[in-house]
Amino acid sequence: MGVYVHIPFCAKKCYYCDFHSIVVGDRAKFEKVANNYLLSVRQEALLYRSQLGDHRLSSLFFGGGTPSIMPVQELADLITFLLGELPFVSTPEITIEANPHSLTKESVAILKKAGVNRFSLGAQAFQDSLLKSLGRLHRAGDVTSSVRLLREQGITNISLDLMYGLPGQTVTDWQESLEQAVSLGPKHLSCYSLILEEGTPFATWEARGLLELSSEDLQAEMYEQARMLLQKAGYEHYEISNFAKSGYESRHNLLYWQNKPFLALGSGATGYLNNQRYTNVPNVLEYMGRLGRKELPIDHLEQVPLEQAMEETMMVGMRLLCGVDEGEFAERFGLSFFQVFTEEIQDLLNRGLVDYVDGSLRVTERGLFLENQVSGAFLR
Ligand code: SF4
């Protein structure tokens, strides 16, 4: 089990992003709100402490938004607090997402001292023109200098996020981004295709004919390009969009792909605990108000019945290249996945989208490119 902490603040909204985050204005006012927010997260953690039972927590992940925008000492204090109050294993994976322009020598040193041992940088592309067209605040040079800075501070577990299928992005641009990323020697790389999200500036511009998206064929070509180049560079392709050097798979994200429970703290965060999925109120002031009254800030709570848990385990598990282990599934649910999803699995096998290898059901090369169909097959 792990803990996710949502930090819903950004310096600027990127044109493609629909994540729950608020744009920060005046820094002095923001710091006051940010500090109160971090105190509310502490309150929330304490309210959950008694519900954790025998669970041991193996990861702590700060996502957003932009966690690196927070007052750094207060963020470090929150980490120390959580490590002290919740039942973490002795060396948990502690990840913080950061925008490449927002790290300094001092901030990295403070976070490292608090226990952060993994940094995930939103690099996205290595062409300044593309970064600008996405509405990103950083430039390619910031990624290089951030990686250098992290190394100098003794942080080696670095992950870079890259995006493909961007408007105006060529195959050559993508090749260059992949090569530049690899040359920085990160332990982990995530490659995401651009998805048009409703309500974003990109969606509005596309609807008005002002934005030309890349074709599905081009996206597939770029995906294959990433697979080839990264595998050649020694990265294992272990999840549809993720690549890692051996032993550096994201421990926290594996919890999601294995449909394991996790505690989520922060406004708008969604967690999965004791067979219930919950989503917190998105409004930051309401979130802090509820915790001020010592109430859980839950907006929506649903019981996850066994049938649904089995479907979801297959859906997210098929994103992993190692697939879903039949024995583990049976141990967890008391039934083989062949018994539960007889027709669905047979159909996928017939279409050559999955294989049953060494006791696991996993996607084939062909299935990788039709992953939505593979995962979707298990949703009844
Ligand atoms: S920095 Fe990240 S969370 Fe914030 S707007 Fe950009 S993509 Fe979204």
mmCIF file of C-alpha atoms and ligand atoms in Angstrom:
data_model
loop_
_atom_site.group_PDB
_atom_site.id
_atom_site.type_symbol
_atom_site.label_atom_id
_atom_site.label_comp_id
_atom_site.label_asym_id
_atom_site.label_seq_id
_atom_site.Cartn_x
_atom_site.Cartn_y
_atom_site.Cartn_z
ATOM 1 C CA MET A 1 0.000 0.000 0.000
ATOM 2 C CA GLY A 2 1.132 3.593 -0.591
ATOM 3 C CA VAL A 3 0.153 7.195 -0.013
ATOM 4 C CA TYR A 4 -0.596 9.787 -2.667
ATOM 5 C CA VAL A 5 -0.646 13.484 -1.747
ATOM 6 C CA HIS A 6 -2.257 15.859 -4.208
ATOM 7 C CA ILE A 7 -0.829 19.371 -4.484
ATOM 8 C CA PRO A 8 -3.412 21.355 -6.452
ATOM 9 C CA PHE A 9 -1.361 24.434 -7.350
ATOM 10 C CA CYS A 10 0.501 25.464 -10.522
ATOM 11 C CA ALA A 11 2.338 28.606 -11.584
ATOM 12 C CA LYS A 12 0.481 28.587 -14.906
ATOM 13 C CA LYS A 13 -2.018 26.305 -16.587
ATOM 14 C CA CYS A 14 -0.596 24.323 -19.515
ATOM 15 C CA TYR A 15 -2.854 24.454 -22.569
ATOM 16 C CA TYR A 16 -3.541 20.704 -22.686
ATOM 17 C CA CYS A 17 -3.990 19.987 -18.983
ATOM 18 C CA ASP A 18 -7.239 19.166 -17.207
ATOM 19 C CA PHE A 19 -5.690 18.050 -13.893
ATOM 20 C CA HIS A 20 -7.162 19.534 -10.769
ATOM 21 C CA SER A 21 -4.963 22.570 -10.093
ATOM 22 C CA ILE A 22 -5.316 26.257 -9.322
ATOM 23 C CA VAL A 23 -3.054 28.935 -10.763
ATOM 24 C CA VAL A 24 -1.141 30.684 -8.029
ATOM 25 C CA GLY A 25 -1.108 34.481 -8.019
ATOM 26 C CA ASP A 26 0.573 36.637 -5.411
ATOM 27 C CA ARG A 27 3.400 34.576 -3.803
ATOM 28 C CA ALA A 28 2.997 35.969 -0.266
ATOM 29 C CA LYS A 29 -0.744 35.216 -0.213
ATOM 30 C CA PHE A 30 -0.124 31.837 -1.773
ATOM 31 C CA GLU A 31 2.427 30.825 0.865
ATOM 32 C CA LYS A 32 -0.141 31.403 3.593
ATOM 33 C CA VAL A 33 -2.744 29.251 1.830
ATOM 34 C CA ALA A 34 -0.108 26.651 0.934
ATOM 35 C CA ASN A 35 1.050 26.302 4.540
ATOM 36 C CA ASN A 36 -2.541 25.922 5.762
ATOM 37 C CA TYR A 37 -3.151 23.368 3.025
ATOM 38 C CA LEU A 38 -0.154 21.295 4.146
ATOM 39 C CA LEU A 39 -1.431 21.417 7.742
ATOM 40 C CA SER A 40 -4.816 20.148 6.512
ATOM 41 C CA VAL A 41 -3.080 17.231 4.803
ATOM 42 C CA ARG A 42 -1.547 16.344 8.186
ATOM 43 C CA GLN A 43 -5.029 16.410 9.766
ATOM 44 C CA GLU A 44 -6.389 14.186 7.036
ATOM 45 C CA ALA A 45 -3.561 11.659 7.501
ATOM 46 C CA LEU A 46 -4.312 11.466 11.217
ATOM 47 C CA LEU A 47 -8.012 10.801 10.540
ATOM 48 C CA TYR A 48 -7.052 7.796 8.397
ATOM 49 C CA ARG A 49 -4.401 6.397 10.717
ATOM 50 C CA SER A 50 -6.756 4.046 12.554
ATOM 51 C CA GLN A 51 -8.164 2.678 9.259
ATOM 52 C CA LEU A 52 -4.826 1.378 7.994
ATOM 53 C CA GLY A 53 -4.922 -1.831 10.040
ATOM 54 C CA ASP A 54 -1.906 -4.046 9.397
ATOM 55 C CA HIS A 55 -1.016 -2.331 6.134
ATOM 56 C CA ARG A 56 2.598 -1.255 5.706
ATOM 57 C CA LEU A 57 3.162 1.738 3.428
ATOM 58 C CA SER A 58 5.901 1.278 0.843
ATOM 59 C CA SER A 59 5.608 4.521 -1.108
ATOM 60 C CA LEU A 60 4.776 8.186 -0.739
ATOM 61 C CA PHE A 61 4.062 10.162 -3.899
ATOM 62 C CA PHE A 62 3.532 13.914 -4.234
ATOM 63 C CA GLY A 63 1.712 14.699 -7.471
ATOM 64 C CA GLY A 64 -0.272 17.571 -8.804
ATOM 65 C CA GLY A 65 -0.434 20.248 -9.824
ATOM 66 C CA THR A 66 3.130 21.158 -9.118
ATOM 67 C CA PRO A 67 4.424 19.905 -5.761
ATOM 68 C CA SER A 68 7.716 21.747 -6.273
ATOM 69 C CA ILE A 69 5.823 25.071 -6.124
ATOM 70 C CA MET A 70 5.141 24.622 -2.401
ATOM 71 C CA PRO A 71 7.154 26.326 0.361
ATOM 72 C CA VAL A 72 9.930 23.778 0.537
ATOM 73 C CA GLN A 73 10.627 23.617 4.274
ATOM 74 C CA GLU A 74 6.914 23.161 5.054
ATOM 75 C CA LEU A 75 6.690 20.425 2.433
ATOM 76 C CA ALA A 76 9.719 18.715 3.979
ATOM 77 C CA ASP A 77 8.107 19.048 7.424
ATOM 78 C CA LEU A 78 4.972 17.352 6.094
ATOM 79 C CA ILE A 79 7.084 14.442 4.821
ATOM 80 C CA THR A 80 8.763 14.078 8.215
ATOM 81 C CA PHE A 81 5.340 14.193 9.881
ATOM 82 C CA LEU A 82 3.820 11.545 7.602
ATOM 83 C CA LEU A 83 6.827 9.246 8.007
ATOM 84 C CA GLY A 84 6.496 9.566 11.767
ATOM 85 C CA GLU A 85 2.734 9.171 12.069
ATOM 86 C CA LEU A 86 1.879 6.553 9.436
ATOM 87 C CA PRO A 87 3.156 2.955 9.302
ATOM 88 C CA PHE A 88 5.781 3.264 6.561
ATOM 89 C CA VAL A 89 8.348 0.562 5.818
ATOM 90 C CA SER A 90 11.912 1.496 6.773
ATOM 91 C CA THR A 91 12.956 2.785 3.307
ATOM 92 C CA PRO A 92 9.872 3.813 1.363
ATOM 93 C CA GLU A 93 10.072 5.170 -2.167
ATOM 94 C CA ILE A 94 9.366 8.903 -1.828
ATOM 95 C CA THR A 95 8.694 10.658 -5.110
ATOM 96 C CA ILE A 96 8.044 14.276 -5.835
ATOM 97 C CA GLU A 97 6.869 15.603 -9.184
ATOM 98 C CA ALA A 98 8.655 18.769 -10.173
ATOM 99 C CA ASN A 99 8.686 21.273 -12.989
ATOM 100 C CA PRO A 100 12.228 21.512 -14.326
ATOM 101 C CA HIS A 101 12.548 25.265 -13.805
ATOM 102 C CA SER A 102 11.430 25.162 -10.185
ATOM 103 C CA LEU A 103 14.258 23.239 -8.492
ATOM 104 C CA THR A 104 17.154 24.887 -6.686
ATOM 105 C CA LYS A 105 20.192 23.486 -4.909
ATOM 106 C CA GLU A 106 18.657 24.450 -1.558
ATOM 107 C CA SER A 107 15.202 22.992 -2.270
ATOM 108 C CA VAL A 108 16.663 19.666 -3.453
ATOM 109 C CA ALA A 109 18.922 19.458 -0.384
ATOM 110 C CA ILE A 110 15.984 20.118 1.989
ATOM 111 C CA LEU A 111 13.731 17.574 0.283
ATOM 112 C CA LYS A 112 16.493 14.960 0.183
ATOM 113 C CA LYS A 113 17.142 15.431 3.882
ATOM 114 C CA ALA A 114 13.422 14.845 4.547
ATOM 115 C CA GLY A 115 13.658 11.523 2.692
ATOM 116 C CA VAL A 116 12.731 12.265 -0.929
ATOM 117 C CA ASN A 117 14.656 9.714 -3.002
ATOM 118 C CA ARG A 118 12.975 9.988 -6.395
ATOM 119 C CA PHE A 119 12.275 13.037 -8.566
ATOM 120 C CA SER A 120 9.906 12.955 -11.501
ATOM 121 C CA LEU A 121 10.468 15.851 -13.895
ATOM 122 C CA GLY A 122 7.891 16.974 -16.464
ATOM 123 C CA ALA A 123 10.359 17.408 -19.345
ATOM 124 C CA GLN A 124 7.727 16.796 -22.096
ATOM 125 C CA ALA A 125 9.919 17.829 -25.080
ATOM 126 C CA PHE A 126 13.397 19.110 -25.872
ATOM 127 C CA GLN A 127 12.373 21.766 -28.400
ATOM 128 C CA ASP A 128 11.688 25.197 -26.924
ATOM 129 C CA SER A 129 9.139 25.959 -29.644
ATOM 130 C CA LEU A 130 7.101 22.869 -28.687
ATOM 131 C CA LEU A 131 7.353 23.619 -24.965
ATOM 132 C CA LYS A 132 6.116 27.143 -25.656
ATOM 133 C CA SER A 133 3.219 25.863 -27.759
ATOM 134 C CA LEU A 134 2.160 23.597 -24.854
ATOM 135 C CA GLY A 135 2.122 26.573 -22.491
ATOM 136 C CA ARG A 136 4.963 25.148 -20.406
ATOM 137 C CA LEU A 137 7.029 27.575 -18.355
ATOM 138 C CA HIS A 138 10.334 25.710 -18.609
ATOM 139 C CA ARG A 139 12.699 25.380 -21.555
ATOM 140 C CA ALA A 140 14.775 22.394 -22.680
ATOM 141 C CA GLY A 141 17.916 23.741 -20.986
ATOM 142 C CA ASP A 142 16.081 23.666 -17.618
ATOM 143 C CA VAL A 143 15.681 19.882 -17.858
ATOM 144 C CA THR A 144 19.411 19.415 -18.409
ATOM 145 C CA SER A 145 20.341 21.738 -15.562
ATOM 146 C CA SER A 146 17.785 20.169 -13.181
ATOM 147 C CA VAL A 147 19.114 16.679 -13.824
ATOM 148 C CA ARG A 148 22.659 17.931 -13.218
ATOM 149 C CA LEU A 149 21.543 19.666 -10.026
ATOM 150 C CA LEU A 150 19.824 16.508 -8.737
ATOM 151 C CA ARG A 151 22.927 14.422 -9.440
ATOM 152 C CA GLU A 152 25.157 16.923 -7.652
ATOM 153 C CA GLN A 153 22.889 16.556 -4.627
ATOM 154 C CA GLY A 154 23.218 12.766 -4.766
ATOM 155 C CA ILE A 155 19.796 11.995 -6.275
ATOM 156 C CA THR A 156 20.133 9.314 -8.938
ATOM 157 C CA ASN A 157 16.584 7.969 -9.105
ATOM 158 C CA ILE A 158 15.247 10.427 -11.677
ATOM 159 C CA SER A 159 12.263 9.977 -13.960
ATOM 160 C CA LEU A 160 11.461 12.117 -16.999
ATOM 161 C CA ASP A 161 8.011 12.559 -18.575
ATOM 162 C CA LEU A 162 7.906 13.016 -22.337
ATOM 163 C CA MET A 163 4.962 13.704 -24.666
ATOM 164 C CA TYR A 164 4.401 12.692 -28.274
ATOM 165 C CA GLY A 165 1.701 13.324 -30.838
ATOM 166 C CA LEU A 166 1.971 17.060 -30.171
ATOM 167 C CA PRO A 167 0.691 19.579 -32.725
ATOM 168 C CA GLY A 168 3.584 20.445 -35.009
ATOM 169 C CA GLN A 169 5.873 17.743 -33.578
ATOM 170 C CA THR A 170 7.756 15.798 -36.242
ATOM 171 C CA VAL A 171 9.236 12.309 -36.060
ATOM 172 C CA THR A 172 12.657 14.001 -36.043
ATOM 173 C CA ASP A 173 11.648 16.174 -33.061
ATOM 174 C CA TRP A 174 10.493 13.090 -31.182
ATOM 175 C CA GLN A 175 13.694 11.229 -31.998
ATOM 176 C CA GLU A 176 15.696 14.195 -30.721
ATOM 177 C CA SER A 177 13.644 14.363 -27.479
ATOM 178 C CA LEU A 178 14.148 10.671 -26.828
ATOM 179 C CA GLU A 179 17.886 10.881 -27.537
ATOM 180 C CA GLN A 180 18.350 13.962 -25.362
ATOM 181 C CA ALA A 181 16.394 12.339 -22.542
ATOM 182 C CA VAL A 182 18.458 9.144 -22.733
ATOM 183 C CA SER A 183 21.697 11.135 -22.800
ATOM 184 C CA LEU A 184 20.771 12.543 -19.370
ATOM 185 C CA GLY A 185 20.709 8.988 -17.976
ATOM 186 C CA PRO A 186 17.384 8.949 -16.077
ATOM 187 C CA LYS A 187 16.455 5.651 -14.422
ATOM 188 C CA HIS A 188 12.857 5.906 -15.606
ATOM 189 C CA LEU A 189 10.987 7.416 -18.555
ATOM 190 C CA SER A 190 7.258 7.909 -19.120
ATOM 191 C CA CYS A 191 6.080 8.554 -22.679
ATOM 192 C CA TYR A 192 2.527 9.841 -22.987
ATOM 193 C CA SER A 193 0.611 10.633 -26.137
ATOM 194 C CA LEU A 194 -1.264 13.920 -26.149
ATOM 195 C CA ILE A 195 -4.907 13.415 -25.263
ATOM 196 C CA LEU A 196 -7.350 16.165 -26.028
ATOM 197 C CA GLU A 197 -9.224 16.901 -22.792
ATOM 198 C CA GLU A 198 -12.526 18.710 -22.706
ATOM 199 C CA GLY A 199 -12.487 22.232 -21.367
ATOM 200 C CA THR A 200 -8.784 22.856 -22.093
ATOM 201 C CA PRO A 201 -7.547 25.623 -24.436
ATOM 202 C CA PHE A 202 -6.303 22.866 -26.776
ATOM 203 C CA ALA A 203 -9.848 21.451 -27.064
ATOM 204 C CA THR A 204 -11.273 24.910 -27.790
ATOM 205 C CA TRP A 205 -8.632 25.649 -30.427
ATOM 206 C CA GLU A 206 -9.115 22.276 -32.038
ATOM 207 C CA ALA A 207 -12.894 22.803 -32.226
ATOM 208 C CA ARG A 208 -12.284 26.158 -33.956
ATOM 209 C CA GLY A 209 -9.912 24.558 -36.442
ATOM 210 C CA LEU A 210 -6.909 26.390 -34.986
ATOM 211 C CA LEU A 211 -5.001 23.314 -33.845
ATOM 212 C CA GLU A 212 -3.972 20.401 -35.996
ATOM 213 C CA LEU A 213 -3.577 17.176 -34.074
ATOM 214 C CA SER A 214 -1.328 14.376 -35.242
ATOM 215 C CA SER A 215 -2.942 11.375 -36.899
ATOM 216 C CA GLU A 216 -3.332 8.022 -35.148
ATOM 217 C CA ASP A 217 -0.805 6.549 -37.580
ATOM 218 C CA LEU A 218 1.794 9.138 -36.667
ATOM 219 C CA GLN A 219 1.165 8.546 -32.960
ATOM 220 C CA ALA A 220 1.615 4.799 -33.457
ATOM 221 C CA GLU A 221 4.857 5.436 -35.371
ATOM 222 C CA MET A 222 6.168 7.626 -32.540
ATOM 223 C CA TYR A 223 5.206 5.043 -29.940
ATOM 224 C CA GLU A 224 7.109 2.363 -31.825
ATOM 225 C CA GLN A 225 10.063 4.740 -32.220
ATOM 226 C CA ALA A 226 10.123 5.206 -28.418
ATOM 227 C CA ARG A 227 9.940 1.475 -27.783
ATOM 228 C CA MET A 228 12.800 0.719 -30.151
ATOM 229 C CA LEU A 229 15.097 3.500 -29.001
ATOM 230 C CA LEU A 230 14.519 3.061 -25.276
ATOM 231 C CA GLN A 231 14.839 -0.715 -25.298
ATOM 232 C CA LYS A 232 18.078 -0.372 -27.255
ATOM 233 C CA ALA A 233 19.287 2.072 -24.596
ATOM 234 C CA GLY A 234 18.705 -0.562 -21.881
ATOM 235 C CA TYR A 235 15.284 0.454 -20.587
ATOM 236 C CA GLU A 236 12.739 -2.240 -19.955
ATOM 237 C CA HIS A 237 9.293 -1.506 -21.329
ATOM 238 C CA TYR A 238 7.273 -2.560 -18.289
ATOM 239 C CA GLU A 239 3.989 -0.677 -18.675
ATOM 240 C CA ILE A 240 2.203 0.650 -21.756
ATOM 241 C CA SER A 241 3.668 4.156 -21.284
ATOM 242 C CA ASN A 242 6.580 3.459 -18.932
ATOM 243 C CA PHE A 243 10.190 2.352 -19.279
ATOM 244 C CA ALA A 244 12.758 1.718 -16.558
ATOM 245 C CA LYS A 245 16.273 0.517 -15.922
ATOM 246 C CA SER A 246 16.178 -2.789 -14.092
ATOM 247 C CA GLY A 247 14.975 -2.342 -10.503
ATOM 248 C CA TYR A 248 13.781 1.237 -11.054
ATOM 249 C CA GLU A 249 10.130 0.610 -11.931
ATOM 250 C CA SER A 250 7.891 3.075 -10.088
ATOM 251 C CA ARG A 251 6.971 1.246 -6.903
ATOM 252 C CA HIS A 252 4.090 3.639 -6.273
ATOM 253 C CA ASN A 253 2.550 3.468 -9.731
ATOM 254 C CA LEU A 254 2.781 -0.337 -9.673
ATOM 255 C CA LEU A 255 0.202 -0.199 -6.873
ATOM 256 C CA TYR A 256 -2.275 1.407 -9.288
ATOM 257 C CA TRP A 257 -1.557 -1.082 -12.069
ATOM 258 C CA GLN A 258 -1.915 -3.983 -9.661
ATOM 259 C CA ASN A 259 -5.167 -2.461 -8.341
ATOM 260 C CA LYS A 260 -3.804 -2.422 -4.801
ATOM 261 C CA PRO A 261 -5.168 -0.128 -2.085
ATOM 262 C CA PHE A 262 -3.686 3.313 -1.537
ATOM 263 C CA LEU A 263 -4.425 6.253 0.653
ATOM 264 C CA ALA A 264 -4.950 9.564 -1.156
ATOM 265 C CA LEU A 265 -4.702 12.866 0.672
ATOM 266 C CA GLY A 266 -5.420 16.370 -0.587
ATOM 267 C CA SER A 267 -8.216 18.197 -2.359
ATOM 268 C CA GLY A 268 -9.625 16.363 -5.368
ATOM 269 C CA ALA A 269 -7.522 13.255 -4.640
ATOM 270 C CA THR A 270 -8.982 9.784 -5.255
ATOM 271 C CA GLY A 271 -8.029 6.876 -3.009
ATOM 272 C CA TYR A 272 -8.842 3.178 -2.651
ATOM 273 C CA LEU A 273 -9.056 1.820 0.859
ATOM 274 C CA ASN A 274 -10.879 -1.092 2.516
ATOM 275 C CA ASN A 275 -12.788 -1.924 -0.707
ATOM 276 C CA GLN A 276 -14.030 1.640 -1.058
ATOM 277 C CA ARG A 277 -13.015 4.240 -3.599
ATOM 278 C CA TYR A 278 -13.317 7.836 -2.473
ATOM 279 C CA THR A 279 -12.759 11.253 -4.020
ATOM 280 C CA ASN A 280 -12.113 14.339 -1.946
ATOM 281 C CA VAL A 281 -13.828 17.681 -2.458
ATOM 282 C CA PRO A 282 -11.962 19.570 -5.181
ATOM 283 C CA ASN A 283 -12.414 23.008 -3.642
ATOM 284 C CA VAL A 284 -9.301 23.840 -1.610
ATOM 285 C CA LEU A 285 -11.098 26.088 0.900
ATOM 286 C CA GLU A 286 -13.842 23.518 1.467
ATOM 287 C CA TYR A 287 -11.186 20.834 1.878
ATOM 288 C CA MET A 288 -9.388 22.866 4.551
ATOM 289 C CA GLY A 289 -12.686 23.854 6.206
ATOM 290 C CA ARG A 290 -13.805 20.247 6.583
ATOM 291 C CA LEU A 291 -10.504 19.217 8.089
ATOM 292 C CA GLY A 292 -10.653 22.204 10.421
ATOM 293 C CA ARG A 293 -13.853 20.611 11.762
ATOM 294 C CA LYS A 294 -12.043 17.243 11.929
ATOM 295 C CA GLU A 295 -14.296 15.797 9.208
ATOM 296 C CA LEU A 296 -13.033 13.651 6.339
ATOM 297 C CA PRO A 297 -13.190 15.834 3.199
ATOM 298 C CA ILE A 298 -14.843 13.136 1.079
ATOM 299 C CA ASP A 299 -17.049 14.290 -1.770
ATOM 300 C CA HIS A 300 -17.879 10.899 -3.220
ATOM 301 C CA LEU A 301 -17.564 7.387 -1.807
ATOM 302 C CA GLU A 302 -18.369 4.137 -3.551
ATOM 303 C CA GLN A 303 -18.212 0.581 -2.357
ATOM 304 C CA VAL A 304 -16.277 -1.563 -4.832
ATOM 305 C CA PRO A 305 -18.039 -4.939 -5.098
ATOM 306 C CA LEU A 306 -15.970 -8.063 -5.719
ATOM 307 C CA GLU A 307 -17.084 -8.318 -9.360
ATOM 308 C CA GLN A 308 -15.963 -4.755 -10.065
ATOM 309 C CA ALA A 309 -12.666 -5.277 -8.244
ATOM 310 C CA MET A 310 -11.973 -8.283 -10.515
ATOM 311 C CA GLU A 311 -12.801 -6.286 -13.659
ATOM 312 C CA GLU A 312 -10.600 -3.398 -12.569
ATOM 313 C CA THR A 313 -7.717 -5.694 -11.658
ATOM 314 C CA MET A 314 -7.765 -7.105 -15.197
ATOM 315 C CA MET A 315 -8.245 -3.707 -16.824
ATOM 316 C CA VAL A 316 -5.325 -1.980 -15.150
ATOM 317 C CA GLY A 317 -3.212 -5.149 -14.942
ATOM 318 C CA MET A 318 -3.219 -5.583 -18.698
ATOM 319 C CA ARG A 319 -1.343 -2.274 -18.948
ATOM 320 C CA LEU A 320 1.665 -4.079 -17.469
ATOM 321 C CA LEU A 321 3.790 -5.943 -19.989
ATOM 322 C CA CYS A 322 4.163 -8.807 -17.486
ATOM 323 C CA GLY A 323 0.356 -9.003 -17.410
ATOM 324 C CA VAL A 324 -1.840 -10.439 -14.665
ATOM 325 C CA ASP A 325 -0.609 -13.498 -12.792
ATOM 326 C CA GLU A 326 -3.296 -16.190 -12.638
ATOM 327 C CA GLY A 327 -2.157 -17.504 -9.258
ATOM 328 C CA GLU A 328 -2.147 -14.056 -7.630
ATOM 329 C CA PHE A 329 -5.580 -13.299 -9.074
ATOM 330 C CA ALA A 330 -6.957 -16.595 -7.751
ATOM 331 C CA GLU A 331 -5.416 -16.036 -4.336
ATOM 332 C CA ARG A 332 -6.988 -12.602 -4.109
ATOM 333 C CA PHE A 333 -10.451 -13.389 -5.477
ATOM 334 C CA GLY A 334 -10.840 -17.147 -4.971
ATOM 335 C CA LEU A 335 -11.435 -17.746 -8.700
ATOM 336 C CA SER A 336 -9.289 -18.072 -11.820
ATOM 337 C CA PHE A 337 -9.628 -15.212 -14.313
ATOM 338 C CA PHE A 338 -10.414 -17.881 -16.911
ATOM 339 C CA GLN A 339 -13.556 -18.782 -14.934
ATOM 340 C CA VAL A 340 -14.670 -15.167 -14.514
ATOM 341 C CA PHE A 341 -13.837 -13.825 -17.975
ATOM 342 C CA THR A 342 -14.047 -16.985 -20.111
ATOM 343 C CA GLU A 343 -15.528 -15.399 -23.235
ATOM 344 C CA GLU A 344 -13.630 -12.127 -23.013
ATOM 345 C CA ILE A 345 -10.259 -13.880 -22.730
ATOM 346 C CA GLN A 346 -11.074 -16.357 -25.501
ATOM 347 C CA ASP A 347 -12.010 -13.499 -27.814
ATOM 348 C CA LEU A 348 -8.780 -11.603 -27.063
ATOM 349 C CA LEU A 349 -6.722 -14.779 -27.560
ATOM 350 C CA ASN A 350 -8.480 -15.444 -30.901
ATOM 351 C CA ARG A 351 -7.716 -11.915 -32.060
ATOM 352 C CA GLY A 352 -4.054 -12.270 -31.120
ATOM 353 C CA LEU A 353 -4.223 -9.348 -28.673
ATOM 354 C CA VAL A 354 -3.207 -11.341 -25.581
ATOM 355 C CA ASP A 355 -1.161 -14.442 -24.781
ATOM 356 C CA TYR A 356 -1.098 -16.761 -21.807
ATOM 357 C CA VAL A 357 2.573 -17.204 -20.905
ATOM 358 C CA ASP A 358 4.134 -18.752 -17.769
ATOM 359 C CA GLY A 359 0.907 -18.471 -15.771
ATOM 360 C CA SER A 360 0.179 -14.863 -16.767
ATOM 361 C CA LEU A 361 -2.186 -13.259 -19.223
ATOM 362 C CA ARG A 362 -0.397 -10.460 -21.036
ATOM 363 C CA VAL A 363 -0.692 -8.248 -24.105
ATOM 364 C CA THR A 364 1.004 -9.231 -27.339
ATOM 365 C CA GLU A 365 2.953 -6.793 -29.584
ATOM 366 C CA ARG A 366 -0.274 -6.315 -31.541
ATOM 367 C CA GLY A 367 -2.286 -5.852 -28.344
ATOM 368 C CA LEU A 368 0.057 -3.055 -27.233
ATOM 369 C CA PHE A 369 -1.192 -0.848 -30.028
ATOM 370 C CA LEU A 370 -4.828 -1.708 -29.258
ATOM 371 C CA GLU A 371 -4.508 -1.502 -25.506
ATOM 372 C CA ASN A 372 -7.856 0.284 -25.098
ATOM 373 C CA GLN A 373 -9.566 -2.712 -26.637
ATOM 374 C CA VAL A 374 -7.679 -5.136 -24.400
ATOM 375 C CA SER A 375 -8.428 -3.283 -21.158
ATOM 376 C CA GLY A 376 -11.925 -2.349 -22.264
ATOM 377 C CA ALA A 377 -12.796 -6.018 -22.846
ATOM 378 C CA PHE A 378 -12.879 -6.611 -19.085
ATOM 379 C CA LEU A 379 -15.278 -3.798 -18.282
ATOM 380 C CA ARG A 380 -18.794 -5.221 -18.219
HETATM 381 S S1 SF4 B 1 2.309 21.984 -14.622
HETATM 382 FE FE1 SF4 B 1 1.401 19.918 -14.782
HETATM 383 S S2 SF4 B 1 -0.459 19.973 -13.517
HETATM 384 FE FE2 SF4 B 1 0.191 22.122 -13.836
HETATM 385 S S3 SF4 B 1 -0.994 22.795 -15.584
HETATM 386 FE FE3 SF4 B 1 0.969 22.049 -16.404
HETATM 387 S S4 SF4 B 1 0.621 19.859 -16.890
HETATM 388 FE FE4 SF4 B 1 -1.068 20.563 -15.573
#
